[in-house]
Coordinates of C-alpha atoms and ligand atoms in Angstrom, one line a residue:
M1 CA 0.0 0.0 0.1
S2 CA 1.4 3.4 -0.9
I3 CA 1.4 6.3 1.5
Q4 CA -0.2 9.6 0.1
R5 CA 1.3 12.9 0.9
P6 CA -1.2 15.3 2.3
F7 CA -2.8 17.7 -0.3
A8 CA -5.4 20.6 -0.5
T9 CA -7.8 21.4 -3.1
Q10 CA -9.7 24.8 -3.5
I11 CA -13.2 24.3 -4.7
D12 CA -15.4 27.2 -5.7
L13 CA -18.6 26.6 -3.5
R14 CA -21.0 28.1 -6.5
T15 CA -19.5 26.5 -9.5
G16 CA -18.1 23.5 -8.2
L17 CA -14.5 24.2 -10.1
M18 CA -11.5 22.4 -8.4
S19 CA -8.3 23.9 -8.6
A20 CA -6.6 20.9 -9.3
Y21 CA -7.9 17.4 -10.7
E22 CA -6.4 14.3 -12.1
R23 CA -9.6 12.9 -13.8
H24 CA -12.3 14.6 -15.7
F25 CA -15.1 13.4 -18.1
L26 CA -18.0 14.9 -19.6
R27 CA -21.3 12.9 -20.4
H28 CA -23.5 13.9 -23.5
S29 CA -26.7 12.4 -24.4
G30 CA -25.0 10.3 -26.9
D31 CA -23.1 8.6 -24.4
M32 CA -26.5 7.6 -22.5
A33 CA -28.5 5.7 -25.4
G34 CA -31.1 3.7 -23.5
Y35 CA -31.0 5.5 -20.3
Y36 CA -33.9 8.0 -21.1
R37 CA -37.5 6.8 -21.8
A38 CA -37.3 8.9 -25.2
E39 CA -34.4 9.2 -27.6
P40 CA -32.8 12.6 -27.1
Q41 CA -33.2 14.8 -30.2
A42 CA -29.3 15.1 -30.1
D43 CA -26.2 13.4 -29.1
D44 CA -24.5 16.3 -28.1
L45 CA -26.4 17.7 -25.2
L46 CA -24.0 18.1 -22.3
I47 CA -25.7 16.4 -19.4
Y48 CA -22.9 16.3 -16.9
E49 CA -19.4 17.0 -15.8
Y50 CA -17.0 15.0 -13.4
F51 CA -14.0 16.1 -11.7
E52 CA -11.8 14.0 -9.5
R53 CA -8.8 14.0 -7.2
E54 CA -7.5 10.7 -7.9
V55 CA -5.7 8.8 -5.2
P56 CA -4.7 4.9 -5.4
A57 CA -7.4 2.5 -5.9
E58 CA -6.7 1.0 -2.5
Q59 CA -8.4 0.2 1.0
G60 CA -8.0 3.1 3.2
E61 CA -7.9 5.8 0.5
I62 CA -10.9 8.2 -0.1
V63 CA -11.7 9.9 -3.5
Q64 CA -13.1 13.3 -3.7
N65 CA -15.0 14.5 -6.6
I66 CA -17.4 17.0 -8.1
T67 CA -20.3 16.5 -10.4
I68 CA -22.0 19.3 -12.2
L69 CA -25.3 18.1 -13.6
H70 CA -26.7 20.5 -16.0
P71 CA -30.5 21.7 -16.0
G72 CA -32.8 20.3 -18.6
T73 CA -35.0 17.4 -19.9
I74 CA -35.4 14.8 -22.4
D75 CA -39.0 14.7 -23.4
G76 CA -39.6 15.8 -19.7
E77 CA -37.4 13.7 -18.0
Y78 CA -34.8 15.6 -16.0
Y79 CA -31.1 15.4 -16.8
M80 CA -29.5 12.6 -14.6
T81 CA -26.5 10.7 -14.1
K82 CA -26.1 7.2 -15.4
G83 CA -26.0 5.7 -11.8
H84 CA -23.9 2.8 -10.7
Y85 CA -23.5 0.2 -7.8
H86 CA -20.1 0.1 -6.2
A87 CA -18.6 -3.2 -7.4
N88 CA -17.3 -3.7 -3.9
G89 CA -20.8 -4.0 -2.1
C90 CA -19.1 -2.9 1.1
C91 CA -18.3 0.6 0.0
S92 CA -20.7 3.5 0.8
E93 CA -20.5 7.1 -0.4
V94 CA -21.5 10.7 1.1
Y95 CA -22.9 13.5 -1.2
L96 CA -22.8 17.1 -0.2
C97 CA -25.0 19.4 -2.4
L98 CA -23.4 22.6 -3.0
R99 CA -25.9 24.3 -5.3
G100 CA -29.2 23.4 -7.0
R101 CA -32.1 21.2 -6.5
G102 CA -32.4 17.4 -7.4
T103 CA -33.2 14.0 -6.2
L104 CA -30.9 11.1 -5.3
L105 CA -32.4 7.8 -6.2
M106 CA -31.2 4.9 -4.5
Q107 CA -31.8 1.1 -4.6
T108 CA -30.3 -2.1 -3.6
R109 CA -30.1 -5.4 -5.3
D110 CA -32.7 -6.8 -2.9
G111 CA -35.2 -4.3 -4.1
E112 CA -35.2 -1.7 -1.5
T113 CA -35.6 1.9 -2.6
D114 CA -35.2 5.4 -1.4
A115 CA -35.0 8.9 -2.8
Q116 CA -33.6 12.0 -0.9
E117 CA -33.7 15.6 -1.7
Y118 CA -30.8 17.6 -2.8
R119 CA -30.7 21.3 -1.7
P120 CA -27.6 23.4 -0.9
G121 CA -26.2 22.0 2.5
A122 CA -27.9 18.6 2.1
S123 CA -25.3 15.9 3.1
I124 CA -26.8 12.4 2.0
Y125 CA -25.4 9.1 3.1
V126 CA -25.5 6.2 0.4
P127 CA -24.9 3.0 2.6
P128 CA -23.1 0.0 1.2
G129 CA -25.0 -2.1 -1.6
G130 CA -27.2 1.3 -2.6
A131 CA -27.1 2.1 -6.2
H132 CA -27.4 5.8 -6.6
R133 CA -28.2 8.1 -9.4
S134 CA -28.3 11.9 -9.2
V135 CA -31.2 13.9 -10.9
N136 CA -31.2 17.9 -11.6
T137 CA -35.0 19.0 -10.9
G138 CA -33.9 22.6 -10.8
D139 CA -33.3 25.4 -13.4
E140 CA -29.6 25.7 -12.4
P141 CA -26.8 23.4 -12.4
L142 CA -26.9 20.8 -9.5
V143 CA -23.5 20.8 -7.9
L144 CA -22.4 18.0 -5.7
F145 CA -19.3 17.0 -3.9
A146 CA -19.0 13.4 -2.9
L147 CA -16.6 11.1 -1.2
Y148 CA -16.3 7.3 -1.6
P149 CA -13.8 4.6 -0.7
A150 CA -11.2 4.4 -3.5
D151 CA -11.5 0.7 -3.8
S152 CA -15.3 1.0 -4.3
G153 CA -15.2 0.0 -8.1
H154 CA -18.3 0.9 -10.4
D155 CA -20.8 -1.3 -11.7
Y156 CA -22.7 0.3 -14.4
G157 CA -23.9 -2.6 -16.3
S158 CA -26.4 -3.7 -13.9
I159 CA -28.2 -0.2 -13.9
A160 CA -27.9 -0.1 -17.6
E161 CA -29.8 -3.3 -18.1
E162 CA -32.3 -2.9 -14.9
G163 CA -32.7 0.8 -14.7
F164 CA -33.8 2.5 -11.4
W165 CA -37.1 2.0 -9.7
A166 CA -38.5 5.4 -10.5
R167 CA -38.0 8.1 -13.2
V168 CA -38.0 11.6 -12.4
I169 CA -40.2 13.7 -14.7
R170 CA -41.8 17.1 -15.0
G171 CA -45.6 16.7 -14.3
A172 CA -48.6 18.4 -15.3
D173 CA -48.3 20.9 -12.8
G174 CA -44.6 21.5 -13.6
Q175 CA -43.2 20.0 -10.6
P176 CA -40.9 17.0 -10.4
T177 CA -42.9 13.7 -9.9
L178 CA -41.5 10.1 -9.5
V179 CA -43.0 7.7 -11.6
P180 CA -42.5 3.9 -11.4
R181 CA -40.2 2.3 -13.9
D182 CA -41.8 1.3 -17.1
Ligands
LIG201 O1 -18.9 9.3 -7.0 C1 -20.2 8.9 -7.5 O2 -21.0 8.1 -7.2 C2 -20.6 10.3 -8.2 O3 -19.5 11.2 -8.4 C3 -20.8 9.8 -9.7 O4 -19.7 9.0 -10.2 C4 -21.1 11.1 -10.6 O5 -22.1 11.7 -10.1 C5 -21.5 10.7 -12.2 O6 -22.3 9.7 -12.1 P1 -22.1 8.1 -12.7 O7 -20.7 7.9 -12.2 O8 -23.2 7.4 -12.4 O9 -22.0 8.3 -14.2
LIG202 MN1 -20.5 6.1 -6.4

């Protein structure tokens, strides 16, 4: 096991921009074929951005990351992350919402389900075994800081196949509504 040197990162609490990061990816609508109930009208819609302070993927290390989930819908379904289980089912995660409004959908492989509300200052615990997907239900970027064990791993395939227990859509009253998975 390697020993990390201490390091600090400056995070803009409004925009989520980190002063330094080692990993960064963008997800566009074209990267999420099959995730939304409707096909997006274009492949180049920027849905979210991810920034990470990378550390060795070893027990005892903790990953810090920022997600900037943009506002918008695809045929009334709010922009969301892909969502995943941690491949290591013992690994949890904590989200701190810095900006915006949204929903954190969770589920377990045993069929337990939950949804928590993101608003600035909300700190949400995702227990071990909980798949998690963030959804932006507001009209500004949803900015999330998260911490998870560096040996968590990611299982995207299960969610790509089974989806989440609910979709978050804009209801007839203009408000976010959870509808059961079709
Ligand atoms: O650590 C996490 O679980 C999050 O930061 C997510 O990775 C991030 O929100 C992007 O979602 P996903 O990894 O499901 O594409
Ligand atoms: Mn995670």
